[in-house]
């Protein structure tokens, strides 16, 4: 089972999330890769930041990159800088349609030398990415569908879209098994105990996206 560090490892809150330092710390602890969030600045730069608003209340999309660290109170990395620094599995979550073009451009630059998985809660954005770049993509899901077949069949013509990322709150082994039977792999996020991490492995998840690396390999 692959282990991706969710926004990097914060070292007990001493390192800001989605920073080069957080990514490096996660990798020293044994993570296979990094999950991170892509947004775009006012001047069109793809940056790694989760929240729509910066700590001072300013929308990130209204701030130029050169002014971003002042508003965020820490250095916010460019997507290209992170990809150039670390040759690991990268799960790039596109947070907003405005970030799709910049992410596609980065994927075209790095797709042959990096292991990339592009995901989003905006499935229309995933359709845009698959139409523009040869990269593996995944669907973020935060609900338990009544039936899964229609959701999967909608992507039959897109063979690069074969990953689902489920919220642990809504997933179960039957759902993961059904997805696997249709050729889809599943990742799970939102686990908060060692037992929940072990369940993901027992259920056959391809990987977890976790804030708790210590719970994956408890001492």
PDB file of C-alpha atoms in Angstrom:
ATOM      1  CA  UNK A   1       0.000   0.000   0.000  1.00  0.00           C
ATOM      2  CA  UNK A   2       1.406   3.380  -1.004  1.00  0.00           C
ATOM      3  CA  UNK A   3       1.637   6.106   1.623  1.00  0.00           C
ATOM      4  CA  UNK A   4       1.250   9.718   0.510  1.00  0.00           C
ATOM      5  CA  UNK A   5       1.775  12.510   3.001  1.00  0.00           C
ATOM      6  CA  UNK A   6      -1.177  14.916   3.042  1.00  0.00           C
ATOM      7  CA  UNK A   7       0.288  18.384   2.383  1.00  0.00           C
ATOM      8  CA  UNK A   8       3.615  17.176   3.769  1.00  0.00           C
ATOM      9  CA  UNK A   9       4.546  16.410   7.355  1.00  0.00           C
ATOM     10  CA  UNK A  10       4.124  19.356   9.745  1.00  0.00           C
ATOM     11  CA  UNK A  11       6.390  17.949  12.490  1.00  0.00           C
ATOM     12  CA  UNK A  12       3.837  18.527  15.202  1.00  0.00           C
ATOM     13  CA  UNK A  13       2.811  21.923  13.871  1.00  0.00           C
ATOM     14  CA  UNK A  14       6.305  23.383  13.677  1.00  0.00           C
ATOM     15  CA  UNK A  15       6.444  23.359   9.854  1.00  0.00           C
ATOM     16  CA  UNK A  16       3.824  25.037   7.640  1.00  0.00           C
ATOM     17  CA  UNK A  17       1.871  22.634   5.436  1.00  0.00           C
ATOM     18  CA  UNK A  18       2.406  22.554   1.674  1.00  0.00           C
ATOM     19  CA  UNK A  19       5.966  23.826   1.932  1.00  0.00           C
ATOM     20  CA  UNK A  20       9.215  22.404   0.628  1.00  0.00           C
ATOM     21  CA  UNK A  21      10.283  21.819   4.217  1.00  0.00           C
ATOM     22  CA  UNK A  22       7.100  19.861   4.999  1.00  0.00           C
ATOM     23  CA  UNK A  23       7.574  17.736   1.879  1.00  0.00           C
ATOM     24  CA  UNK A  24      11.199  17.003   2.732  1.00  0.00           C
ATOM     25  CA  UNK A  25      10.287  16.053   6.288  1.00  0.00           C
ATOM     26  CA  UNK A  26       7.601  13.637   5.085  1.00  0.00           C
ATOM     27  CA  UNK A  27      10.045  11.900   2.787  1.00  0.00           C
ATOM     28  CA  UNK A  28      12.627  11.483   5.533  1.00  0.00           C
ATOM     29  CA  UNK A  29       9.913   9.665   7.494  1.00  0.00           C
ATOM     30  CA  UNK A  30       9.356   7.150   4.704  1.00  0.00           C
ATOM     31  CA  UNK A  31       6.446   8.506   2.690  1.00  0.00           C
ATOM     32  CA  UNK A  32       6.234   7.262  -0.897  1.00  0.00           C
ATOM     33  CA  UNK A  33       4.963  10.591  -2.108  1.00  0.00           C
ATOM     34  CA  UNK A  34       3.181  13.854  -1.460  1.00  0.00           C
ATOM     35  CA  UNK A  35      -0.385  15.051  -1.835  1.00  0.00           C
ATOM     36  CA  UNK A  36      -0.550  18.807  -2.382  1.00  0.00           C
ATOM     37  CA  UNK A  37      -2.965  21.497  -3.534  1.00  0.00           C
ATOM     38  CA  UNK A  38      -2.609  23.674  -6.617  1.00  0.00           C
ATOM     39  CA  UNK A  39      -3.980  27.198  -6.859  1.00  0.00           C
ATOM     40  CA  UNK A  40      -3.025  30.079  -9.125  1.00  0.00           C
ATOM     41  CA  UNK A  41      -1.903  33.594  -8.209  1.00  0.00           C
ATOM     42  CA  UNK A  42      -3.071  36.863  -9.736  1.00  0.00           C
ATOM     43  CA  UNK A  43      -0.153  36.744 -12.167  1.00  0.00           C
ATOM     44  CA  UNK A  44      -0.876  33.174 -13.269  1.00  0.00           C
ATOM     45  CA  UNK A  45       1.722  31.261 -11.235  1.00  0.00           C
ATOM     46  CA  UNK A  46       0.808  27.741 -10.074  1.00  0.00           C
ATOM     47  CA  UNK A  47       1.469  27.576  -6.320  1.00  0.00           C
ATOM     48  CA  UNK A  48       0.906  25.009  -3.579  1.00  0.00           C
ATOM     49  CA  UNK A  49      -1.633  26.247  -1.030  1.00  0.00           C
ATOM     50  CA  UNK A  50      -4.802  24.665   0.328  1.00  0.00           C
ATOM     51  CA  UNK A  51      -7.059  27.499   1.408  1.00  0.00           C
ATOM     52  CA  UNK A  52      -8.790  29.946  -0.901  1.00  0.00           C
ATOM     53  CA  UNK A  53      -8.090  32.782   1.539  1.00  0.00           C
ATOM     54  CA  UNK A  54      -4.677  33.643   2.958  1.00  0.00           C
ATOM     55  CA  UNK A  55      -4.272  34.056   6.738  1.00  0.00           C
ATOM     56  CA  UNK A  56      -4.869  37.822   6.489  1.00  0.00           C
ATOM     57  CA  UNK A  57      -8.164  37.237   4.664  1.00  0.00           C
ATOM     58  CA  UNK A  58      -6.925  38.139   1.182  1.00  0.00           C
ATOM     59  CA  UNK A  59      -7.981  35.790  -1.642  1.00  0.00           C
ATOM     60  CA  UNK A  60      -4.881  34.043  -2.944  1.00  0.00           C
ATOM     61  CA  UNK A  61      -6.112  34.573  -6.497  1.00  0.00           C
ATOM     62  CA  UNK A  62      -5.848  38.352  -5.972  1.00  0.00           C
ATOM     63  CA  UNK A  63      -2.186  38.295  -4.896  1.00  0.00           C
ATOM     64  CA  UNK A  64       0.847  38.294  -7.161  1.00  0.00           C
ATOM     65  CA  UNK A  65       3.443  35.618  -6.456  1.00  0.00           C
ATOM     66  CA  UNK A  66       6.103  38.099  -5.363  1.00  0.00           C
ATOM     67  CA  UNK A  67       3.749  39.339  -2.616  1.00  0.00           C
ATOM     68  CA  UNK A  68       2.452  35.931  -1.556  1.00  0.00           C
ATOM     69  CA  UNK A  69       4.889  35.137   1.262  1.00  0.00           C
ATOM     70  CA  UNK A  70       4.029  38.408   3.007  1.00  0.00           C
ATOM     71  CA  UNK A  71       0.320  37.593   3.007  1.00  0.00           C
ATOM     72  CA  UNK A  72       0.818  33.905   3.885  1.00  0.00           C
ATOM     73  CA  UNK A  73       3.458  34.511   6.597  1.00  0.00           C
ATOM     74  CA  UNK A  74       5.666  31.843   5.051  1.00  0.00           C
ATOM     75  CA  UNK A  75       7.208  30.974   1.691  1.00  0.00           C
ATOM     76  CA  UNK A  76       4.614  29.386  -0.610  1.00  0.00           C
ATOM     77  CA  UNK A  77       6.303  27.145  -3.188  1.00  0.00           C
ATOM     78  CA  UNK A  78       5.751  27.208  -6.896  1.00  0.00           C
ATOM     79  CA  UNK A  79       4.521  23.918  -8.322  1.00  0.00           C
ATOM     80  CA  UNK A  80       7.535  23.748 -10.637  1.00  0.00           C
ATOM     81  CA  UNK A  81       9.958  24.246  -7.748  1.00  0.00           C
ATOM     82  CA  UNK A  82       8.446  21.351  -5.798  1.00  0.00           C
ATOM     83  CA  UNK A  83       8.463  19.037  -8.801  1.00  0.00           C
ATOM     84  CA  UNK A  84      12.066  19.900  -9.583  1.00  0.00           C
ATOM     85  CA  UNK A  85      13.173  19.319  -5.994  1.00  0.00           C
ATOM     86  CA  UNK A  86      11.598  15.926  -5.247  1.00  0.00           C
ATOM     87  CA  UNK A  87      11.431  12.889  -7.530  1.00  0.00           C
ATOM     88  CA  UNK A  88       8.583  11.092  -5.766  1.00  0.00           C
ATOM     89  CA  UNK A  89       4.942  10.253  -6.397  1.00  0.00           C
ATOM     90  CA  UNK A  90       3.013  13.517  -6.653  1.00  0.00           C
ATOM     91  CA  UNK A  91      -0.747  13.752  -6.160  1.00  0.00           C
ATOM     92  CA  UNK A  92      -1.605  17.210  -7.470  1.00  0.00           C
ATOM     93  CA  UNK A  93      -5.078  18.263  -6.368  1.00  0.00           C
ATOM     94  CA  UNK A  94      -6.427  21.115  -8.489  1.00  0.00           C
ATOM     95  CA  UNK A  95      -8.473  23.263  -6.110  1.00  0.00           C
ATOM     96  CA  UNK A  96     -10.125  25.556  -8.660  1.00  0.00           C
ATOM     97  CA  UNK A  97     -10.762  25.583 -12.421  1.00  0.00           C
ATOM     98  CA  UNK A  98      -8.579  28.684 -12.669  1.00  0.00           C
ATOM     99  CA  UNK A  99      -5.559  26.520 -11.795  1.00  0.00           C
ATOM    100  CA  UNK A 100      -6.200  23.914 -14.486  1.00  0.00           C
ATOM    101  CA  UNK A 101      -4.228  25.530 -17.323  1.00  0.00           C
ATOM    102  CA  UNK A 102      -1.139  26.207 -15.200  1.00  0.00           C
ATOM    103  CA  UNK A 103      -1.254  22.655 -13.853  1.00  0.00           C
ATOM    104  CA  UNK A 104      -1.566  21.220 -17.358  1.00  0.00           C
ATOM    105  CA  UNK A 105       1.459  23.249 -18.437  1.00  0.00           C
ATOM    106  CA  UNK A 106       3.482  21.870 -15.507  1.00  0.00           C
ATOM    107  CA  UNK A 107       2.352  18.325 -16.268  1.00  0.00           C
ATOM    108  CA  UNK A 108       3.585  18.709 -19.828  1.00  0.00           C
ATOM    109  CA  UNK A 109       6.975  19.852 -18.548  1.00  0.00           C
ATOM    110  CA  UNK A 110       7.365  17.172 -15.892  1.00  0.00           C
ATOM    111  CA  UNK A 111       5.196  14.262 -16.994  1.00  0.00           C
ATOM    112  CA  UNK A 112       8.039  12.230 -18.460  1.00  0.00           C
ATOM    113  CA  UNK A 113      10.347  12.579 -15.450  1.00  0.00           C
ATOM    114  CA  UNK A 114       7.928  12.525 -12.513  1.00  0.00           C
ATOM    115  CA  UNK A 115       5.224  10.163 -11.295  1.00  0.00           C
ATOM    116  CA  UNK A 116       2.108  12.316 -11.354  1.00  0.00           C
ATOM    117  CA  UNK A 117      -1.521  11.808 -10.400  1.00  0.00           C
ATOM    118  CA  UNK A 118      -3.800  14.799 -10.965  1.00  0.00           C
ATOM    119  CA  UNK A 119      -7.028  14.850  -8.957  1.00  0.00           C
ATOM    120  CA  UNK A 120      -9.886  17.195  -8.152  1.00  0.00           C
ATOM    121  CA  UNK A 121     -13.316  17.362  -6.572  1.00  0.00           C
ATOM    122  CA  UNK A 122     -14.183  19.205  -9.807  1.00  0.00           C
ATOM    123  CA  UNK A 123     -14.629  16.317 -12.188  1.00  0.00           C
ATOM    124  CA  UNK A 124     -15.129  18.754 -15.058  1.00  0.00           C
ATOM    125  CA  UNK A 125     -11.570  19.919 -14.411  1.00  0.00           C
ATOM    126  CA  UNK A 126     -10.342  16.321 -14.633  1.00  0.00           C
ATOM    127  CA  UNK A 127     -12.042  16.029 -18.014  1.00  0.00           C
ATOM    128  CA  UNK A 128     -10.192  19.190 -19.094  1.00  0.00           C
ATOM    129  CA  UNK A 129      -6.850  17.804 -17.926  1.00  0.00           C
ATOM    130  CA  UNK A 130      -7.263  14.436 -19.638  1.00  0.00           C
ATOM    131  CA  UNK A 131      -8.168  16.151 -22.891  1.00  0.00           C
ATOM    132  CA  UNK A 132      -4.994  18.246 -22.780  1.00  0.00           C
ATOM    133  CA  UNK A 133      -2.230  16.103 -21.270  1.00  0.00           C
ATOM    134  CA  UNK A 134      -1.239  12.409 -21.106  1.00  0.00           C
ATOM    135  CA  UNK A 135      -1.298  12.073 -17.316  1.00  0.00           C
ATOM    136  CA  UNK A 136      -2.995   9.737 -14.865  1.00  0.00           C
ATOM    137  CA  UNK A 137      -5.964  11.382 -13.177  1.00  0.00           C
ATOM    138  CA  UNK A 138      -8.277  10.585 -10.300  1.00  0.00           C
ATOM    139  CA  UNK A 139     -11.678  11.564  -8.929  1.00  0.00           C
ATOM    140  CA  UNK A 140     -11.999  12.892  -5.402  1.00  0.00           C
ATOM    141  CA  UNK A 141     -15.188  11.636  -3.750  1.00  0.00           C
ATOM    142  CA  UNK A 142     -16.695  12.874  -0.499  1.00  0.00           C
ATOM    143  CA  UNK A 143     -19.915  10.872  -0.538  1.00  0.00           C
ATOM    144  CA  UNK A 144     -21.109   7.286  -0.702  1.00  0.00           C
ATOM    145  CA  UNK A 145     -22.853   6.800  -4.058  1.00  0.00           C
ATOM    146  CA  UNK A 146     -26.011   4.709  -4.130  1.00  0.00           C
ATOM    147  CA  UNK A 147     -24.451   2.806  -7.006  1.00  0.00           C
ATOM    148  CA  UNK A 148     -21.041   3.218  -8.526  1.00  0.00           C
ATOM    149  CA  UNK A 149     -21.458   1.780 -12.013  1.00  0.00           C
ATOM    150  CA  UNK A 150     -22.835   4.903 -13.692  1.00  0.00           C
ATOM    151  CA  UNK A 151     -20.055   7.060 -12.209  1.00  0.00           C
ATOM    152  CA  UNK A 152     -17.377   4.712 -13.519  1.00  0.00           C
ATOM    153  CA  UNK A 153     -18.966   4.177 -16.915  1.00  0.00           C
ATOM    154  CA  UNK A 154     -18.948   7.932 -17.559  1.00  0.00           C
ATOM    155  CA  UNK A 155     -15.131   7.664 -17.795  1.00  0.00           C
ATOM    156  CA  UNK A 156     -14.936   4.556 -19.960  1.00  0.00           C
ATOM    157  CA  UNK A 157     -13.506   6.520 -22.875  1.00  0.00           C
ATOM    158  CA  UNK A 158     -10.780   8.060 -20.683  1.00  0.00           C
ATOM    159  CA  UNK A 159      -8.360   5.215 -19.795  1.00  0.00           C
ATOM    160  CA  UNK A 160      -6.036   7.576 -17.864  1.00  0.00           C
ATOM    161  CA  UNK A 161      -8.827   8.189 -15.330  1.00  0.00           C
ATOM    162  CA  UNK A 162      -8.787   5.016 -13.244  1.00  0.00           C
ATOM    163  CA  UNK A 163      -8.253   6.232  -9.670  1.00  0.00           C
ATOM    164  CA  UNK A 164     -10.787   7.172  -7.007  1.00  0.00           C
ATOM    165  CA  UNK A 165      -9.796   8.933  -3.805  1.00  0.00           C
ATOM    166  CA  UNK A 166     -12.368   8.272  -1.093  1.00  0.00           C
ATOM    167  CA  UNK A 167     -13.065   9.908   2.244  1.00  0.00           C
ATOM    168  CA  UNK A 168     -12.647   7.207   4.917  1.00  0.00           C
ATOM    169  CA  UNK A 169     -15.971   8.262   6.421  1.00  0.00           C
ATOM    170  CA  UNK A 170     -17.870   6.917   3.424  1.00  0.00           C
ATOM    171  CA  UNK A 171     -15.834   3.980   2.162  1.00  0.00           C
ATOM    172  CA  UNK A 172     -16.089   0.251   2.870  1.00  0.00           C
ATOM    173  CA  UNK A 173     -14.454  -2.936   1.539  1.00  0.00           C
ATOM    174  CA  UNK A 174     -17.385  -3.727  -0.754  1.00  0.00           C
ATOM    175  CA  UNK A 175     -17.037  -0.365  -2.479  1.00  0.00           C
ATOM    176  CA  UNK A 176     -13.287  -0.775  -2.942  1.00  0.00           C
ATOM    177  CA  UNK A 177     -13.736  -4.306  -4.236  1.00  0.00           C
ATOM    178  CA  UNK A 178     -16.396  -3.205  -6.714  1.00  0.00           C
ATOM    179  CA  UNK A 179     -14.163  -0.422  -8.021  1.00  0.00           C
ATOM    180  CA  UNK A 180     -11.252  -2.865  -8.401  1.00  0.00           C
ATOM    181  CA  UNK A 181     -13.418  -5.292 -10.378  1.00  0.00           C
ATOM    182  CA  UNK A 182     -13.999  -2.485 -12.871  1.00  0.00           C
ATOM    183  CA  UNK A 183     -10.269  -1.747 -13.162  1.00  0.00           C
ATOM    184  CA  UNK A 184     -10.120   1.215 -10.782  1.00  0.00           C
ATOM    185  CA  UNK A 185      -7.661   1.647  -7.928  1.00  0.00           C
ATOM    186  CA  UNK A 186      -8.665   3.343  -4.689  1.00  0.00           C
ATOM    187  CA  UNK A 187      -6.851   5.685  -2.338  1.00  0.00           C
ATOM    188  CA  UNK A 188      -8.338   6.724   0.990  1.00  0.00           C
ATOM    189  CA  UNK A 189      -7.880   9.877   3.057  1.00  0.00           C
ATOM    190  CA  UNK A 190      -9.242  11.101   6.383  1.00  0.00           C
ATOM    191  CA  UNK A 191      -7.993   8.326   8.695  1.00  0.00           C
ATOM    192  CA  UNK A 192      -7.334   9.385  12.291  1.00  0.00           C
ATOM    193  CA  UNK A 193      -6.277   6.218  14.139  1.00  0.00           C
ATOM    194  CA  UNK A 194      -3.741   3.418  13.537  1.00  0.00           C
ATOM    195  CA  UNK A 195      -6.664   1.006  13.217  1.00  0.00           C
ATOM    196  CA  UNK A 196      -8.264   3.040  10.449  1.00  0.00           C
ATOM    197  CA  UNK A 197      -5.001   3.004   8.503  1.00  0.00           C
ATOM    198  CA  UNK A 198      -4.757  -0.781   8.929  1.00  0.00           C
ATOM    199  CA  UNK A 199      -8.321  -1.200   7.681  1.00  0.00           C
ATOM    200  CA  UNK A 200      -7.457   0.569   4.434  1.00  0.00           C
ATOM    201  CA  UNK A 201      -4.691  -1.953   3.835  1.00  0.00           C
ATOM    202  CA  UNK A 202      -6.917  -4.884   4.761  1.00  0.00           C
ATOM    203  CA  UNK A 203      -9.612  -3.635   2.403  1.00  0.00           C
ATOM    204  CA  UNK A 204      -7.155  -3.586  -0.499  1.00  0.00           C
ATOM    205  CA  UNK A 205      -6.664   0.155  -0.948  1.00  0.00           C
ATOM    206  CA  UNK A 206      -3.871   1.008  -3.362  1.00  0.00           C
ATOM    207  CA  UNK A 207      -2.764   3.737  -1.011  1.00  0.00           C
ATOM    208  CA  UNK A 208      -3.585   6.161   1.770  1.00  0.00           C
ATOM    209  CA  UNK A 209      -3.233   9.937   1.898  1.00  0.00           C
ATOM    210  CA  UNK A 210      -2.527  10.694   5.514  1.00  0.00           C
ATOM    211  CA  UNK A 211      -1.782  13.440   8.012  1.00  0.00           C
ATOM    212  CA  UNK A 212      -0.486  10.802  10.422  1.00  0.00           C
ATOM    213  CA  UNK A 213       2.634   9.051   9.209  1.00  0.00           C
ATOM    214  CA  UNK A 214       3.251   7.892  12.768  1.00  0.00           C
ATOM    215  CA  UNK A 215       0.001   5.906  12.595  1.00  0.00           C
ATOM    216  CA  UNK A 216       1.080   4.080   9.444  1.00  0.00           C
ATOM    217  CA  UNK A 217       4.240   2.815  11.095  1.00  0.00           C
ATOM    218  CA  UNK A 218       3.518   3.001  14.856  1.00  0.00           C
ATOM    219  CA  UNK A 219       6.508   2.514  17.136  1.00  0.00           C
TER     220      UNK A 219
END
